[in-house]
mmCIF file of C-alpha atoms in Angstrom:
data_model
loop_
_atom_site.group_PDB
_atom_site.id
_atom_site.type_symbol
_atom_site.label_atom_id
_atom_site.label_comp_id
_atom_site.label_asym_id
_atom_site.label_seq_id
_atom_site.Cartn_x
_atom_site.Cartn_y
_atom_site.Cartn_z
ATOM 1 C CA UNK A 1 -20.031 25.049 -17.106
ATOM 2 C CA UNK A 2 -21.747 28.083 -18.629
ATOM 3 C CA UNK A 3 -19.536 30.580 -20.469
ATOM 4 C CA UNK A 4 -20.139 34.341 -20.690
ATOM 5 C CA UNK A 5 -21.263 35.906 -23.970
ATOM 6 C CA UNK A 6 -18.243 36.984 -26.000
ATOM 7 C CA UNK A 7 -17.704 40.769 -26.454
ATOM 8 C CA UNK A 8 -18.342 40.601 -30.204
ATOM 9 C CA UNK A 9 -21.689 38.778 -29.620
ATOM 10 C CA UNK A 10 -22.976 40.934 -26.743
ATOM 11 C CA UNK A 11 -25.879 43.221 -27.686
ATOM 12 C CA UNK A 12 -26.094 45.481 -24.587
ATOM 13 C CA UNK A 13 -24.003 48.375 -23.265
ATOM 14 C CA UNK A 14 -20.371 47.477 -22.643
ATOM 15 C CA UNK A 15 -17.039 49.200 -22.091
ATOM 16 C CA UNK A 16 -13.998 47.884 -23.906
ATOM 17 C CA UNK A 17 -10.548 49.113 -22.910
ATOM 18 C CA UNK A 18 -7.916 48.048 -25.401
ATOM 19 C CA UNK A 19 -4.295 48.955 -24.731
ATOM 20 C CA UNK A 20 -0.815 47.451 -24.686
ATOM 21 C CA UNK A 21 -0.845 47.413 -20.883
ATOM 22 C CA UNK A 22 -3.262 48.233 -18.056
ATOM 23 C CA UNK A 23 -2.429 48.874 -14.420
ATOM 24 C CA UNK A 24 -4.903 49.321 -11.589
ATOM 25 C CA UNK A 25 -3.404 50.332 -8.266
ATOM 26 C CA UNK A 26 -5.333 50.909 -5.038
ATOM 27 C CA UNK A 27 -2.584 52.615 -3.009
ATOM 28 C CA UNK A 28 -4.295 52.936 0.375
ATOM 29 C CA UNK A 29 -7.097 50.381 0.503
ATOM 30 C CA UNK A 30 -8.701 47.691 -1.643
ATOM 31 C CA UNK A 31 -9.555 46.874 -5.233
ATOM 32 C CA UNK A 32 -13.098 45.503 -5.475
ATOM 33 C CA UNK A 33 -14.520 43.973 -8.647
ATOM 34 C CA UNK A 34 -18.115 42.746 -8.869
ATOM 35 C CA UNK A 35 -20.167 40.999 -11.516
ATOM 36 C CA UNK A 36 -23.774 39.837 -11.663
ATOM 37 C CA UNK A 37 -22.997 36.679 -13.650
ATOM 38 C CA UNK A 38 -19.496 35.705 -14.704
ATOM 39 C CA UNK A 39 -15.987 36.902 -14.052
ATOM 40 C CA UNK A 40 -13.357 35.477 -16.366
ATOM 41 C CA UNK A 41 -9.594 35.836 -16.197
ATOM 42 C CA UNK A 42 -7.658 34.570 -19.167
ATOM 43 C CA UNK A 43 -4.018 34.759 -20.218
ATOM 44 C CA UNK A 44 -1.916 33.005 -22.828
ATOM 45 C CA UNK A 45 0.819 32.277 -20.289
ATOM 46 C CA UNK A 46 0.276 32.599 -16.535
ATOM 47 C CA UNK A 47 -2.165 34.003 -13.991
ATOM 48 C CA UNK A 48 -0.723 34.781 -10.558
ATOM 49 C CA UNK A 49 -2.485 35.575 -7.300
ATOM 50 C CA UNK A 50 0.076 36.604 -4.711
ATOM 51 C CA UNK A 51 -0.316 37.570 -1.065
ATOM 52 C CA UNK A 52 2.213 38.659 1.520
ATOM 53 C CA UNK A 53 3.699 36.193 4.007
ATOM 54 C CA UNK A 54 0.709 36.579 6.332
ATOM 55 C CA UNK A 55 -1.932 36.608 3.562
ATOM 56 C CA UNK A 56 -4.421 33.957 2.566
ATOM 57 C CA UNK A 57 -5.909 33.049 -0.804
ATOM 58 C CA UNK A 58 -9.577 32.300 -0.125
ATOM 59 C CA UNK A 59 -11.896 30.695 -2.666
ATOM 60 C CA UNK A 60 -15.426 30.568 -1.295
ATOM 61 C CA UNK A 61 -17.932 28.734 -3.471
ATOM 62 C CA UNK A 62 -20.457 25.929 -3.215
ATOM 63 C CA UNK A 63 -18.460 23.854 -5.711
ATOM 64 C CA UNK A 64 -14.779 24.388 -6.498
ATOM 65 C CA UNK A 65 -13.148 22.844 -9.566
ATOM 66 C CA UNK A 66 -9.371 22.806 -9.739
ATOM 67 C CA UNK A 67 -8.489 22.157 -13.343
ATOM 68 C CA UNK A 68 -10.572 20.515 -16.064
ATOM 69 C CA UNK A 69 -10.668 16.997 -17.443
ATOM 70 C CA UNK A 70 -8.893 16.383 -20.758
ATOM 71 C CA UNK A 71 -12.191 16.843 -22.586
ATOM 72 C CA UNK A 72 -12.633 20.276 -20.897
ATOM 73 C CA UNK A 73 -15.399 18.972 -18.614
ATOM 74 C CA UNK A 74 -15.455 19.637 -14.900
ATOM 75 C CA UNK A 75 -13.303 17.275 -12.829
ATOM 76 C CA UNK A 76 -15.090 14.303 -11.275
ATOM 77 C CA UNK A 77 -12.560 13.272 -8.604
ATOM 78 C CA UNK A 78 -13.327 14.398 -5.043
ATOM 79 C CA UNK A 79 -10.677 16.065 -2.911
ATOM 80 C CA UNK A 80 -9.750 14.262 0.303
ATOM 81 C CA UNK A 81 -10.228 15.759 3.749
ATOM 82 C CA UNK A 82 -6.810 14.837 5.090
ATOM 83 C CA UNK A 83 -7.581 15.017 8.815
ATOM 84 C CA UNK A 84 -10.658 12.798 8.401
ATOM 85 C CA UNK A 85 -8.689 10.333 6.260
ATOM 86 C CA UNK A 86 -5.920 10.264 8.862
ATOM 87 C CA UNK A 87 -8.412 9.497 11.676
ATOM 88 C CA UNK A 88 -10.107 6.693 9.718
ATOM 89 C CA UNK A 89 -6.846 5.097 8.594
ATOM 90 C CA UNK A 90 -5.477 5.220 12.142
ATOM 91 C CA UNK A 91 -8.691 3.602 13.420
ATOM 92 C CA UNK A 92 -8.308 0.838 10.827
ATOM 93 C CA UNK A 93 -4.663 0.303 11.724
ATOM 94 C CA UNK A 94 -5.537 0.157 15.419
ATOM 95 C CA UNK A 95 -8.162 -2.470 14.626
ATOM 96 C CA UNK A 96 -5.562 -4.510 12.724
ATOM 97 C CA UNK A 97 -3.096 -4.160 15.598
ATOM 98 C CA UNK A 98 -5.750 -5.406 18.051
ATOM 99 C CA UNK A 99 -6.497 -8.348 15.759
ATOM 100 C CA UNK A 100 -2.793 -9.143 15.506
ATOM 101 C CA UNK A 101 -2.398 -8.927 19.278
ATOM 102 C CA UNK A 102 -5.263 -11.395 19.710
ATOM 103 C CA UNK A 103 -3.855 -13.777 17.112
ATOM 104 C CA UNK A 104 -0.295 -13.434 18.401
ATOM 105 C CA UNK A 105 -1.255 -14.583 21.874
ATOM 106 C CA UNK A 106 -3.627 -17.277 20.580
ATOM 107 C CA UNK A 107 -0.871 -19.067 18.631
ATOM 108 C CA UNK A 108 2.445 -20.308 19.981
ATOM 109 C CA UNK A 109 5.140 -17.603 20.183
ATOM 110 C CA UNK A 110 7.421 -19.619 17.900
ATOM 111 C CA UNK A 111 5.026 -19.205 14.947
ATOM 112 C CA UNK A 112 7.129 -17.905 12.059
ATOM 113 C CA UNK A 113 6.154 -16.660 8.650
ATOM 114 C CA UNK A 114 6.943 -18.753 5.658
ATOM 115 C CA UNK A 115 8.877 -16.722 3.088
ATOM 116 C CA UNK A 116 6.181 -14.830 1.167
ATOM 117 C CA UNK A 117 7.385 -12.319 -1.388
ATOM 118 C CA UNK A 118 10.503 -10.153 -1.212
ATOM 119 C CA UNK A 119 9.406 -8.218 1.899
ATOM 120 C CA UNK A 120 9.121 -11.124 4.338
ATOM 121 C CA UNK A 121 12.475 -12.709 5.242
ATOM 122 C CA UNK A 122 12.455 -16.368 6.211
ATOM 123 C CA UNK A 123 12.314 -17.112 9.947
ATOM 124 C CA UNK A 124 10.918 -13.724 11.017
ATOM 125 C CA UNK A 125 7.840 -13.956 13.240
ATOM 126 C CA UNK A 126 4.816 -13.141 11.082
ATOM 127 C CA UNK A 127 3.304 -10.850 13.691
ATOM 128 C CA UNK A 128 6.457 -8.711 13.935
ATOM 129 C CA UNK A 129 6.577 -8.301 10.147
ATOM 130 C CA UNK A 130 2.917 -7.255 10.042
ATOM 131 C CA UNK A 131 3.327 -4.856 12.978
ATOM 132 C CA UNK A 132 6.255 -3.214 11.205
ATOM 133 C CA UNK A 133 4.202 -2.888 8.009
ATOM 134 C CA UNK A 134 1.382 -1.247 9.992
ATOM 135 C CA UNK A 135 3.880 1.146 11.624
ATOM 136 C CA UNK A 136 5.248 2.075 8.174
ATOM 137 C CA UNK A 137 1.746 2.800 6.873
ATOM 138 C CA UNK A 138 0.904 4.876 9.970
ATOM 139 C CA UNK A 139 4.100 6.921 9.601
ATOM 140 C CA UNK A 140 3.234 7.725 5.976
ATOM 141 C CA UNK A 141 -0.396 8.778 6.531
ATOM 142 C CA UNK A 142 0.501 12.479 7.115
ATOM 143 C CA UNK A 143 2.010 12.569 3.614
ATOM 144 C CA UNK A 144 -1.552 12.532 2.194
ATOM 145 C CA UNK A 145 -2.163 16.032 3.539
ATOM 146 C CA UNK A 146 -1.190 19.256 1.850
ATOM 147 C CA UNK A 147 0.449 21.895 4.024
ATOM 148 C CA UNK A 148 -0.916 24.640 1.762
ATOM 149 C CA UNK A 149 -4.405 23.608 0.612
ATOM 150 C CA UNK A 150 -7.185 23.473 3.211
ATOM 151 C CA UNK A 151 -10.808 22.361 2.658
ATOM 152 C CA UNK A 152 -13.883 23.077 4.782
ATOM 153 C CA UNK A 153 -15.140 20.082 6.753
ATOM 154 C CA UNK A 154 -18.788 20.868 6.093
ATOM 155 C CA UNK A 155 -20.993 21.843 3.193
ATOM 156 C CA UNK A 156 -21.379 25.606 3.591
ATOM 157 C CA UNK A 157 -24.878 25.604 2.093
ATOM 158 C CA UNK A 158 -26.195 22.667 4.137
ATOM 159 C CA UNK A 159 -26.882 20.465 1.110
#
């Protein structure tokens, strides 16, 4: 990630405002700030972006990094598109349910699971245990999705 030239190193025209506090207030319309290269916000404590109850915080860029790795490099982990993940996981669970249905009616109905691990009680039909595990997974899939963070489903630049 390229950093802007520091004020003490810059050799062109620049304006430096140095004060104990600065306040910019656009009372009737908007505050617009533009830059040809970089725009940096830095604080020793916190940076807040607040909107009203009906407002949105929109970040529109080809590549968005949220946070940095411990070595200050860009993060490498991809964000998950929750709706797509939910569809794929539900398709997989449906496939498993269909497989279980086929197996359940291929074997005698008295087929029971041997005790395997702490989650499978002795004498419980293996298919019922597995169906319950699938139902538990399906019920927890929506927990993957953030209610507040939304991602575009396509690459805005067509790459």
